[in-house]
PDB file of C-alpha atoms and ligand atoms in Angstrom:
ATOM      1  CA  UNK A   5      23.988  -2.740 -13.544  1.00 81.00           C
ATOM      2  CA  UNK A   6      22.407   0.371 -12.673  1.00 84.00           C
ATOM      3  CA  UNK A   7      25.506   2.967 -13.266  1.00 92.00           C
ATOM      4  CA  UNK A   8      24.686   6.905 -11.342  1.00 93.00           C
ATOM      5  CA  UNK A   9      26.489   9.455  -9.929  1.00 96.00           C
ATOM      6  CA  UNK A  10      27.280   9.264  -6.666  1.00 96.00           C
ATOM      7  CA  UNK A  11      25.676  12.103  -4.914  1.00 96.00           C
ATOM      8  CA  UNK A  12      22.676  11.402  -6.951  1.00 93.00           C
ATOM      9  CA  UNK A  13      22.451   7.996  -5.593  1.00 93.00           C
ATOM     10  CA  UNK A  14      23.258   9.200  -1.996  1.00 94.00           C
ATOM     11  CA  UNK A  15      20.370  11.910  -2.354  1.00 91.00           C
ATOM     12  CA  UNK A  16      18.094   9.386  -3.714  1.00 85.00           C
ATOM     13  CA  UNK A  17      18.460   7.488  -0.467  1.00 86.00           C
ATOM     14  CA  UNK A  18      17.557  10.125   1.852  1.00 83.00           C
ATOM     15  CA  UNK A  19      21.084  10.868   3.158  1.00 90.00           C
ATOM     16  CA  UNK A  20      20.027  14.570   2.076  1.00 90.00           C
ATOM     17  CA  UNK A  21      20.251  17.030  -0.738  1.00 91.00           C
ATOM     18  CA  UNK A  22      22.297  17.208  -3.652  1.00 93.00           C
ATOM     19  CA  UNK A  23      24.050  20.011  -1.816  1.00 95.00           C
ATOM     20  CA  UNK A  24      24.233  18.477   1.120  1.00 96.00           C
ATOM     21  CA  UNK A  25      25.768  14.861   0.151  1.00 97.00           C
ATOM     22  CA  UNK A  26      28.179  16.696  -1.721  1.00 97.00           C
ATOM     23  CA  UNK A  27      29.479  18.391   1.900  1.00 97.00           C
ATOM     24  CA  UNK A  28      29.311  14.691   3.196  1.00 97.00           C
ATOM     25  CA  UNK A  29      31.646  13.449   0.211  1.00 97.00           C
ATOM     26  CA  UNK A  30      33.829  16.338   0.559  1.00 97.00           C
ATOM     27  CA  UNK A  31      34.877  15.800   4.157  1.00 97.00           C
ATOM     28  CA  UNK A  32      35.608  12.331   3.927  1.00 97.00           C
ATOM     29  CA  UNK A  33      32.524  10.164   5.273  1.00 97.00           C
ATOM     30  CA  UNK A  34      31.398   8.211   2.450  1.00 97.00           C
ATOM     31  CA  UNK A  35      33.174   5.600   1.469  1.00 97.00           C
ATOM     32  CA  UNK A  36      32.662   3.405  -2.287  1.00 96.00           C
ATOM     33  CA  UNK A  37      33.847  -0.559  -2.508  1.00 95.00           C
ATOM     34  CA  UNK A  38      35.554   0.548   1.391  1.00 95.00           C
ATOM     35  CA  UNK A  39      37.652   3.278  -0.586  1.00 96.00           C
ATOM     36  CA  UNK A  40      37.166   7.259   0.768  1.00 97.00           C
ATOM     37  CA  UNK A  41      35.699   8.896  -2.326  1.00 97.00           C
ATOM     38  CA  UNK A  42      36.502  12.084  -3.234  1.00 95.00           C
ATOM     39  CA  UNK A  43      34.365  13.172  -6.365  1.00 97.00           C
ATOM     40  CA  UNK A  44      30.971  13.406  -5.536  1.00 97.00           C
ATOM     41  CA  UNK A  45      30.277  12.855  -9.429  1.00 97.00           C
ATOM     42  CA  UNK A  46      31.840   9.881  -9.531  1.00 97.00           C
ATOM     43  CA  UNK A  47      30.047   6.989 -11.367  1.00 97.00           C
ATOM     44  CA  UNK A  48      29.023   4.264  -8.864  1.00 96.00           C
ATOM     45  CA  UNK A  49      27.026   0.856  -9.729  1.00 93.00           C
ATOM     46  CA  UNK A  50      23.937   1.721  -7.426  1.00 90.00           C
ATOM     47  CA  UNK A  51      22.893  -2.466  -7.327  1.00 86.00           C
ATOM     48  CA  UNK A  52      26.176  -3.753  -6.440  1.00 90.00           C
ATOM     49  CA  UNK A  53      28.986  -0.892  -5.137  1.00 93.00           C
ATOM     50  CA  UNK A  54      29.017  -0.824  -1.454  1.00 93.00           C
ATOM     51  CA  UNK A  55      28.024   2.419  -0.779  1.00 95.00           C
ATOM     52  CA  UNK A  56      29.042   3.548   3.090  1.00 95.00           C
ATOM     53  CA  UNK A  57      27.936   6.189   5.087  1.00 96.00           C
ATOM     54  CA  UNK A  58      29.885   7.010   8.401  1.00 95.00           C
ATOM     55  CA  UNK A  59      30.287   3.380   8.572  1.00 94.00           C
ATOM     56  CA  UNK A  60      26.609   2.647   7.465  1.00 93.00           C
ATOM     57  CA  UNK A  61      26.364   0.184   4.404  1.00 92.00           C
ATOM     58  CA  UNK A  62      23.385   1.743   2.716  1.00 92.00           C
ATOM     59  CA  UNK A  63      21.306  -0.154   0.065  1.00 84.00           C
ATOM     60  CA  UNK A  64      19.822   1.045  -3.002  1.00 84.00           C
ATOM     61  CA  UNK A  65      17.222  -1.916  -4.153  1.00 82.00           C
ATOM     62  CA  UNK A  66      15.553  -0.642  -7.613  1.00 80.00           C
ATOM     63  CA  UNK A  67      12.025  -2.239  -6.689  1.00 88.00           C
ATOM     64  CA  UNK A  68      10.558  -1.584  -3.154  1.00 91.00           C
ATOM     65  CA  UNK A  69       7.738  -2.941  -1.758  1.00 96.00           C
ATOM     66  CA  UNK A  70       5.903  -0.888   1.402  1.00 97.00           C
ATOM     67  CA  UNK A  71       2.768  -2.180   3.456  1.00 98.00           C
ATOM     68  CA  UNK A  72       0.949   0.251   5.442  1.00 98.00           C
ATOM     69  CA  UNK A  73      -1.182   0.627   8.083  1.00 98.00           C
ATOM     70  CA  UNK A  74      -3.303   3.204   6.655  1.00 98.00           C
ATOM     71  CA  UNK A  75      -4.564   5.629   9.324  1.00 98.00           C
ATOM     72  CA  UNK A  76      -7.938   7.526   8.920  1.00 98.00           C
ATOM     73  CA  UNK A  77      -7.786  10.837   7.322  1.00 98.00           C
ATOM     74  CA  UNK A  78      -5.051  10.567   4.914  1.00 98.00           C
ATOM     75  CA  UNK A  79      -5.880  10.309   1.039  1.00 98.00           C
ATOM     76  CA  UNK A  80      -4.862   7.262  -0.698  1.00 98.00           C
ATOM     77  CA  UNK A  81      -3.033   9.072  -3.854  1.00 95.00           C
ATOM     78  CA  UNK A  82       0.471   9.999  -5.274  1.00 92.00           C
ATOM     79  CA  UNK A  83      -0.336  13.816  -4.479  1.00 92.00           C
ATOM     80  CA  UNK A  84      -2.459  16.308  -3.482  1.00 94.00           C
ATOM     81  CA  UNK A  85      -2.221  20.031  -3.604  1.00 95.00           C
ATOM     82  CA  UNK A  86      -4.119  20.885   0.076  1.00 95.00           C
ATOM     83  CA  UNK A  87      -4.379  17.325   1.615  1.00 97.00           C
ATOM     84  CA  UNK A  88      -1.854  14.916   3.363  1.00 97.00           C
ATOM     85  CA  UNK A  89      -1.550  11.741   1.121  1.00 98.00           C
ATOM     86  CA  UNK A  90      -0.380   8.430   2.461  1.00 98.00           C
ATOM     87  CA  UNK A  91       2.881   9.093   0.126  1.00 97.00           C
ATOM     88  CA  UNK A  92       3.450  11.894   3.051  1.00 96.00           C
ATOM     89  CA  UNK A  93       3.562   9.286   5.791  1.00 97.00           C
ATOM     90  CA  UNK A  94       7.416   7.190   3.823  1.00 95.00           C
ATOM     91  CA  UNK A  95      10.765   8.830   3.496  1.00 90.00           C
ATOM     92  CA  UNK A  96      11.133  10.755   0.105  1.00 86.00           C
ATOM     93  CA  UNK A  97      12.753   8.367  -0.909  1.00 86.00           C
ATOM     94  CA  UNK A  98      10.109   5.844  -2.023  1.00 91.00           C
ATOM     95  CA  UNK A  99       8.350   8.783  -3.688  1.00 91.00           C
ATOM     96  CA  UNK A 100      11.716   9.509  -5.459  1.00 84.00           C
ATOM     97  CA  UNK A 101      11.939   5.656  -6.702  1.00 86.00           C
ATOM     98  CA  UNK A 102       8.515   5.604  -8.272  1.00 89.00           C
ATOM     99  CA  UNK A 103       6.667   3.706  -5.558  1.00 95.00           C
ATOM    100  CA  UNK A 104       2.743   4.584  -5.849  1.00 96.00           C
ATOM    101  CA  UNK A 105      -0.578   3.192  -3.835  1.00 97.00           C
ATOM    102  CA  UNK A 106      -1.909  -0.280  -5.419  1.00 96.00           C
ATOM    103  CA  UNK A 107      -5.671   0.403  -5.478  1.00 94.00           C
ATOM    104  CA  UNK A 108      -7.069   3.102  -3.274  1.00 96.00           C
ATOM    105  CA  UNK A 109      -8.883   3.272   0.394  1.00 98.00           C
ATOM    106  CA  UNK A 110     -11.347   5.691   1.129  1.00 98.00           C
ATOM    107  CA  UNK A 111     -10.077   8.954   3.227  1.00 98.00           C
ATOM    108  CA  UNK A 112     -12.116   7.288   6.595  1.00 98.00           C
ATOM    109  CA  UNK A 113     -10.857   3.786   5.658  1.00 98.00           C
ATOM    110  CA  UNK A 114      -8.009   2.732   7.827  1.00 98.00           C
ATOM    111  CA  UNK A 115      -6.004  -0.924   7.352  1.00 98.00           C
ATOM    112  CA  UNK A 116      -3.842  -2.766   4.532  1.00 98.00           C
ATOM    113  CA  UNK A 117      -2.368  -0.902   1.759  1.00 98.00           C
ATOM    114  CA  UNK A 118       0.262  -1.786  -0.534  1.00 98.00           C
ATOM    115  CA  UNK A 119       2.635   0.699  -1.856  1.00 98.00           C
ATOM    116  CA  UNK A 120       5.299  -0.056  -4.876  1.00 97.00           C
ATOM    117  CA  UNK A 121       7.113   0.804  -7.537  1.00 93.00           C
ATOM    118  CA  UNK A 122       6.451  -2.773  -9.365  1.00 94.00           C
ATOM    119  CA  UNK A 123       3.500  -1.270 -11.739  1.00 93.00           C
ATOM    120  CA  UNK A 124       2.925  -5.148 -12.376  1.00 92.00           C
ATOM    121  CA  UNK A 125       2.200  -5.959  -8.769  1.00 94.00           C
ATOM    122  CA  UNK A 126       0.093  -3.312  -8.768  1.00 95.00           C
ATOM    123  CA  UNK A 127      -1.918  -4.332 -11.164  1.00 93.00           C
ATOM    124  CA  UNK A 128      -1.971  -7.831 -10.323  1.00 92.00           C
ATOM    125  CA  UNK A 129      -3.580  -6.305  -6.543  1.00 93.00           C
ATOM    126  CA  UNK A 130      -5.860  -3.860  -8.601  1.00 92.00           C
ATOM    127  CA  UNK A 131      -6.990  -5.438 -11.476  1.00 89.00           C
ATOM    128  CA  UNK A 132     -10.635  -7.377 -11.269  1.00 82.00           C
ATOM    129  CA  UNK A 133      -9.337  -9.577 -13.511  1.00 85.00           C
ATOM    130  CA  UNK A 134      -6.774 -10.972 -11.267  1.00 87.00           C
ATOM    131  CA  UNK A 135      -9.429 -12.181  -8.891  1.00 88.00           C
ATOM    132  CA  UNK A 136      -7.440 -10.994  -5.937  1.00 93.00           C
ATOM    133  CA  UNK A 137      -9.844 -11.190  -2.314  1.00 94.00           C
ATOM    134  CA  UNK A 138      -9.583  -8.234  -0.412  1.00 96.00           C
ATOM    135  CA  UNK A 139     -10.889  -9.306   3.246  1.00 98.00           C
ATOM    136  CA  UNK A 140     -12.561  -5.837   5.032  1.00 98.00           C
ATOM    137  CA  UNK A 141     -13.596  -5.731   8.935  1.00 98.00           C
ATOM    138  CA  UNK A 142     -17.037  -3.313   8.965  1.00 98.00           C
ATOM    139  CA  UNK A 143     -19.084  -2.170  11.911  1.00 98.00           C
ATOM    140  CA  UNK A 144     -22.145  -1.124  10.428  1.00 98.00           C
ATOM    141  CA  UNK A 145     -25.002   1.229  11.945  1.00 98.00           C
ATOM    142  CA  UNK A 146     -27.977  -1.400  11.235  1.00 98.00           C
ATOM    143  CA  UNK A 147     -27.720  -5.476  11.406  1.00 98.00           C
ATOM    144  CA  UNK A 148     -26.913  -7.625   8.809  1.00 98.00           C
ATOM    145  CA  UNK A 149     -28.247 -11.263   8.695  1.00 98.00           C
ATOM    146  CA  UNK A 150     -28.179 -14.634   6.690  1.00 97.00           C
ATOM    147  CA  UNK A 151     -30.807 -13.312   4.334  1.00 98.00           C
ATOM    148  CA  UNK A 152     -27.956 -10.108   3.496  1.00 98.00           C
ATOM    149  CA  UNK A 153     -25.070 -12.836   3.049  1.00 98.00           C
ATOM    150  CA  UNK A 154     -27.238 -14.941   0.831  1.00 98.00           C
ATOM    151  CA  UNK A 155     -28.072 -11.713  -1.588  1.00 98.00           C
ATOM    152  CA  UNK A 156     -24.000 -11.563  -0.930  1.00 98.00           C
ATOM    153  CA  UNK A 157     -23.438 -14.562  -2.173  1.00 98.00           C
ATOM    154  CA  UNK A 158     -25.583 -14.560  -5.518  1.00 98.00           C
ATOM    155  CA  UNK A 159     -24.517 -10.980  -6.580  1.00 97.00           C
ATOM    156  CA  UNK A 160     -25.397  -7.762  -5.219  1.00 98.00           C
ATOM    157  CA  UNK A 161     -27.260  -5.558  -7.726  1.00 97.00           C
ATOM    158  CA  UNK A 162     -25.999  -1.878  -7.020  1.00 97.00           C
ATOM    159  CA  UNK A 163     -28.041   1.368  -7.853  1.00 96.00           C
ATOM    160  CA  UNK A 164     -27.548   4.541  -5.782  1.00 96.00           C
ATOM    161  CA  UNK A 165     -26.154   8.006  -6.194  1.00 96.00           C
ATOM    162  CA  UNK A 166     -23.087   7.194  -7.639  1.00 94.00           C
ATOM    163  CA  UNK A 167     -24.389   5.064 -10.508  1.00 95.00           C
ATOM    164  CA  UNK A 168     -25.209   1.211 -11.359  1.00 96.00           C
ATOM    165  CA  UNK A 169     -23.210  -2.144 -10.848  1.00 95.00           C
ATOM    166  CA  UNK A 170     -23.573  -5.636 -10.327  1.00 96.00           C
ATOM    167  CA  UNK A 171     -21.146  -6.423  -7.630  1.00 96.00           C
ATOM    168  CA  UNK A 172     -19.426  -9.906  -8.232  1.00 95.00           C
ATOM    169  CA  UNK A 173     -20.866 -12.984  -5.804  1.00 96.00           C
ATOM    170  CA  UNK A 174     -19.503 -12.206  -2.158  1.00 97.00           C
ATOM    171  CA  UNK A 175     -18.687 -13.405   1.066  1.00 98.00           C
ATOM    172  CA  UNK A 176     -20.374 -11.833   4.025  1.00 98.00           C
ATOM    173  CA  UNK A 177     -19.435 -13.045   7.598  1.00 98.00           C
ATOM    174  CA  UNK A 178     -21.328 -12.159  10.610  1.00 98.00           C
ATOM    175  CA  UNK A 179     -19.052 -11.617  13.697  1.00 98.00           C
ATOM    176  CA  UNK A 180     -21.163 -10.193  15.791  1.00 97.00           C
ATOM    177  CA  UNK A 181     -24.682 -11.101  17.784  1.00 97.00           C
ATOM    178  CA  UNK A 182     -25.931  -7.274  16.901  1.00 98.00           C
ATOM    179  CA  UNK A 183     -24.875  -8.071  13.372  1.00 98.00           C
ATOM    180  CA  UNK A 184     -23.281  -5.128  13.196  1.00 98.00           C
ATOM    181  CA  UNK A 185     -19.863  -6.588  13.272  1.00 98.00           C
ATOM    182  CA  UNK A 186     -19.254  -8.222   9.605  1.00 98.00           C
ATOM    183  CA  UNK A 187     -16.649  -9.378   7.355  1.00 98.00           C
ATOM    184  CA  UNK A 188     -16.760  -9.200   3.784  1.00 98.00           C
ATOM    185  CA  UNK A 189     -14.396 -10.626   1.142  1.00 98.00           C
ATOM    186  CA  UNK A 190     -14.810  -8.742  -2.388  1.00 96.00           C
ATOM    187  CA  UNK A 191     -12.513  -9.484  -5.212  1.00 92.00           C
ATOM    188  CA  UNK A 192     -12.817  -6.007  -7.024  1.00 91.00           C
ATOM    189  CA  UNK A 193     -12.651  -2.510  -5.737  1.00 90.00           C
ATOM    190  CA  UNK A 194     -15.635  -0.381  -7.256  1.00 92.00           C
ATOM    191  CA  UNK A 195     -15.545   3.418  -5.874  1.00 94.00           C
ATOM    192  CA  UNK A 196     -16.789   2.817  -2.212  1.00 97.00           C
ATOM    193  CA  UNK A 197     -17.510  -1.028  -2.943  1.00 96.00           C
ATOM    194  CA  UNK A 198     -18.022  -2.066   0.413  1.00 98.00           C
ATOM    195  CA  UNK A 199     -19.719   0.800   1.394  1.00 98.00           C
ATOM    196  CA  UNK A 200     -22.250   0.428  -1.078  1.00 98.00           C
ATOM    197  CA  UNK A 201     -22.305  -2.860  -0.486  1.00 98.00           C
ATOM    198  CA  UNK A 202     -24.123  -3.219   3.025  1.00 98.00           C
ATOM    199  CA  UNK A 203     -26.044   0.229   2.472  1.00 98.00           C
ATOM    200  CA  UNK A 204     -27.837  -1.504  -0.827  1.00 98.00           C
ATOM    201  CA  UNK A 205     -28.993  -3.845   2.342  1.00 98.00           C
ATOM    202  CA  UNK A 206     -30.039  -0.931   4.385  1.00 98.00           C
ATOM    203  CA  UNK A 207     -27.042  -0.978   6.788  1.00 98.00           C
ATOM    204  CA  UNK A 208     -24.485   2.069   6.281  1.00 98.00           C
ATOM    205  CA  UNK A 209     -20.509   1.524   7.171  1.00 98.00           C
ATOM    206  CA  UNK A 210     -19.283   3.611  10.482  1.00 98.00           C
ATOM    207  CA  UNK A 211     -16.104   1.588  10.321  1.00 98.00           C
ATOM    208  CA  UNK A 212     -14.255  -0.322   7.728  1.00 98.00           C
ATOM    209  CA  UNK A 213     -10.557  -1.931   7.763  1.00 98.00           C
ATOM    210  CA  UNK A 214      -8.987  -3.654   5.525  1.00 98.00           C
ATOM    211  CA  UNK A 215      -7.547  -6.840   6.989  1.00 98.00           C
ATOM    212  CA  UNK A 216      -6.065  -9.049   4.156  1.00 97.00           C
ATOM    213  CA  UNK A 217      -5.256  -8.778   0.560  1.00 96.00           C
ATOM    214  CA  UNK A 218      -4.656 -11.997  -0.918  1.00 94.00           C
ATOM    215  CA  UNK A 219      -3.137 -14.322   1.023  1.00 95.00           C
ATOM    216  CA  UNK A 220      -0.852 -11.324   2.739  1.00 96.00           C
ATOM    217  CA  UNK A 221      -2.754 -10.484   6.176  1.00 97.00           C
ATOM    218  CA  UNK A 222      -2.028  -5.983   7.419  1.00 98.00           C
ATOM    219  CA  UNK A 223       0.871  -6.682   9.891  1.00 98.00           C
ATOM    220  CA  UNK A 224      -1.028  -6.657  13.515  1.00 98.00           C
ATOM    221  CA  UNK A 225       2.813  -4.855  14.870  1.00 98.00           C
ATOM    222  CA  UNK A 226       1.643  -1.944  12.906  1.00 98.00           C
ATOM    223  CA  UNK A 227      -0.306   0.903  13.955  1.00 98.00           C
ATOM    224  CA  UNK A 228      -2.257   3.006  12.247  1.00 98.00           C
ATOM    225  CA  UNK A 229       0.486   5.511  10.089  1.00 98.00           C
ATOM    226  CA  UNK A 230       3.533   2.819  10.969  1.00 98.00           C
ATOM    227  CA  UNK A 231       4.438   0.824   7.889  1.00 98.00           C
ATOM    228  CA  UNK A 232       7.362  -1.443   6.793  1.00 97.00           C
ATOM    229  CA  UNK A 233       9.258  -2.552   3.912  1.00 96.00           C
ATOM    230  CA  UNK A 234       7.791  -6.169   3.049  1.00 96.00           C
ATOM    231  CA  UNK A 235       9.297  -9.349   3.121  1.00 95.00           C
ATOM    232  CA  UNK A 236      10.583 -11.178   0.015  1.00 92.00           C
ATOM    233  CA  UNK A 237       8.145 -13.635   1.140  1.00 95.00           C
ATOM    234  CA  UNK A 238       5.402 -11.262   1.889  1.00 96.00           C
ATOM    235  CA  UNK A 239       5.395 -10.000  -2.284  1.00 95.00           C
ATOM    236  CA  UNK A 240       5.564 -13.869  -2.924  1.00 93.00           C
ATOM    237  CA  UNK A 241       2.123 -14.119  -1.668  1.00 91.00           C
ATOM    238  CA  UNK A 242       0.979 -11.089  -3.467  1.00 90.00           C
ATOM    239  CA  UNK A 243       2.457 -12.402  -6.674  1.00 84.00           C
ATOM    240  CA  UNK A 244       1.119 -16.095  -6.973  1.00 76.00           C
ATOM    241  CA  UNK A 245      -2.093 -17.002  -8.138  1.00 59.00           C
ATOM    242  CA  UNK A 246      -4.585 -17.656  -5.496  1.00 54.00           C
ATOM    243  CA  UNK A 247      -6.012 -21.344  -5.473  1.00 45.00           C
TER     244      UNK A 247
HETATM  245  N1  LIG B 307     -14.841  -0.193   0.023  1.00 88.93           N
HETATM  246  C1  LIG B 307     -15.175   1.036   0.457  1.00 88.93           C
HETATM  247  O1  LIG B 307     -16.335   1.386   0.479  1.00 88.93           O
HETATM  248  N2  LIG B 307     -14.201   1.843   0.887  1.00 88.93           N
HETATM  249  C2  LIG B 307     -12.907   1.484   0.930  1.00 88.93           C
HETATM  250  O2  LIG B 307     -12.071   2.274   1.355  1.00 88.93           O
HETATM  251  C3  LIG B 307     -12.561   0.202   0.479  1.00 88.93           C
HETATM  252  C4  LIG B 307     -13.550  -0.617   0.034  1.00 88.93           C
END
C-alpha cells in the first residue's frame, strides 16, 4: 500500500503541477475507484486505487524500468548544470520516481542504456562483480586482426593518459575485411574501456554502440533519443544470472 495525496500522485505522473491538478480535480475530471473526487488532498492508495483522468486509467507503478537508445551528444548522468543529460530526453516523471542511468556511456557513445529506479538492478548491470557482458559495435580508424583478439582474449594490459589497468580476458570479433568493423564483449566498464581498449592496439574508436547488455539486445524499433518502458520480461533477463 503506498497511501498519497491525490494531487501529489496526479503531479507525480505528469498530468501537471500541483496547481494545475488541483484545477483538474476541481472541475470534475478525475475520477478515484470510478467516483468524481472532489478534494484534491484526499488520500488515495497510489498501487491499487484506480486513478482516472478524463476517462484515462492512469498507472502509478513504484519501480520503472526505461531502455534507451542513447543518441550522441547527450551526457549519461542524473544532472548537469550547462549540458543536456539523457534524464532530459523521459517525462519528469521518471526523474521524479528516482529512476537514474545504470552505468554510464561516453558523451559520443550512442546505443543501449538502462535507466531505473531499482538501485539493485543497477548494480547488478554495473557492478564487475556481476560479470554482466556488455556487447559494443566499433568502427575503428586503423585494422584490427587475430593477433589484437588473441591479446583480447588473454587480458589487455592498459597504460595511457588516464592511468593503469589490466582489462579482464575479452572477446574481440572482426566484422569487417578492413578490420575496422569489430565487436567486442567486455564484462566491466572502466572510464572509456573500450576506447582504450583497441587504442592500447594502435587502432582509435570513431564509432562505438552499444548493442547488448546481458542477454537484453537495444530495441532495433528505437532510434537514437526514442526509448521505452521495458518489458517484465525484458528486466527478467537483466536480473538472472548469465550461464
Ligand atoms: N567504452 C568506452 O570507451 N566508451 C563507452 O561509452 C562505453 C564503453
Amino acid at each position: 500500500m503506498k497511501m498519497m495525496r491525490l494531487d501529489k500522485l496526479l503531479a507525480t505522473l505528469g498530468e501537471g503541477t500541483r496547481s494545475e491538478v488541483r484545477d483538474l480535480v476541481r472541475a470534475g475530471r478525475v475520477t478515484v475507484d470510478g467516483a468524481v473526487a472532489r478534494d484534491a488532498g484526499m488520500q488515495v492508495d497510489a498501487e491499487k486505487s484506480v486513478v482516472a483522468l478524463a476517462g484515462r486509467v492512469l498507472s502509478y507503478k513504484a519501480v520503472r524500468h526505461v531502455m534507451l537508445h542513447k543518441p550522441q551528444g547527450v551526457l549519461t548522468a542524473a544532472r548537469d548544470k550547462k549540458q543536456k543529460t539523457v534524464m532530459d530526453l523521459l517525462p519528469p516523471l521518471y526523474a521524479a520516481m528516482g529512476c537514474m542511468p545504470a552505468g554510464r556511456l561516453d558523451k559520443d557513445t550512442e546505443g543501449l542504456l538502462i535507466i531505473t529506479s531499482d538501485g539493485q538492478l543497477a548494480h547488478r548491470i554495473i557492478s564487475p562483480k556481476k560479470d554482466v557482458k556488455k556487447i559494443y559495435y566499433a568502427r575503428l580508424d586503423a585494422p584490427l586482426g587475430e593477433r589484437d583478439a588473441a591479446a583480447f582474449a588473454a587480458g589487455l594490459h592498459i597504460s595511457d593518459a588516464d592511468g593503469t589497468f589490466d582489462a579482464k580476458p575479452a572477446l574481440l570479433e572482426i566484422l569487417s575485411d578492413s578490420g575496422c568493423e569489430v565487436r567486442i564483449h567486455v564484462s566491466e566498464g572502466k572510464y572509456h574501456q573500450v576506447k582504450r581498449m583497441t587504442a592500447s592496439r594502435g587502432a582509435n574508436v570513431v564509432y562505438l554502440r552499444r548493442e547488448r547488455i546481458g542477454a537484453l539486445d537495444l530495441d532495433p524499433a528505437l532510434a537514437p533519443g526514442q526509448w521505452r518502458e521495458m518489458t517484465q520480461e525484458e528486466v527478467a533477463l537483466l536480473e538472472k544470472e548469465d550461464e
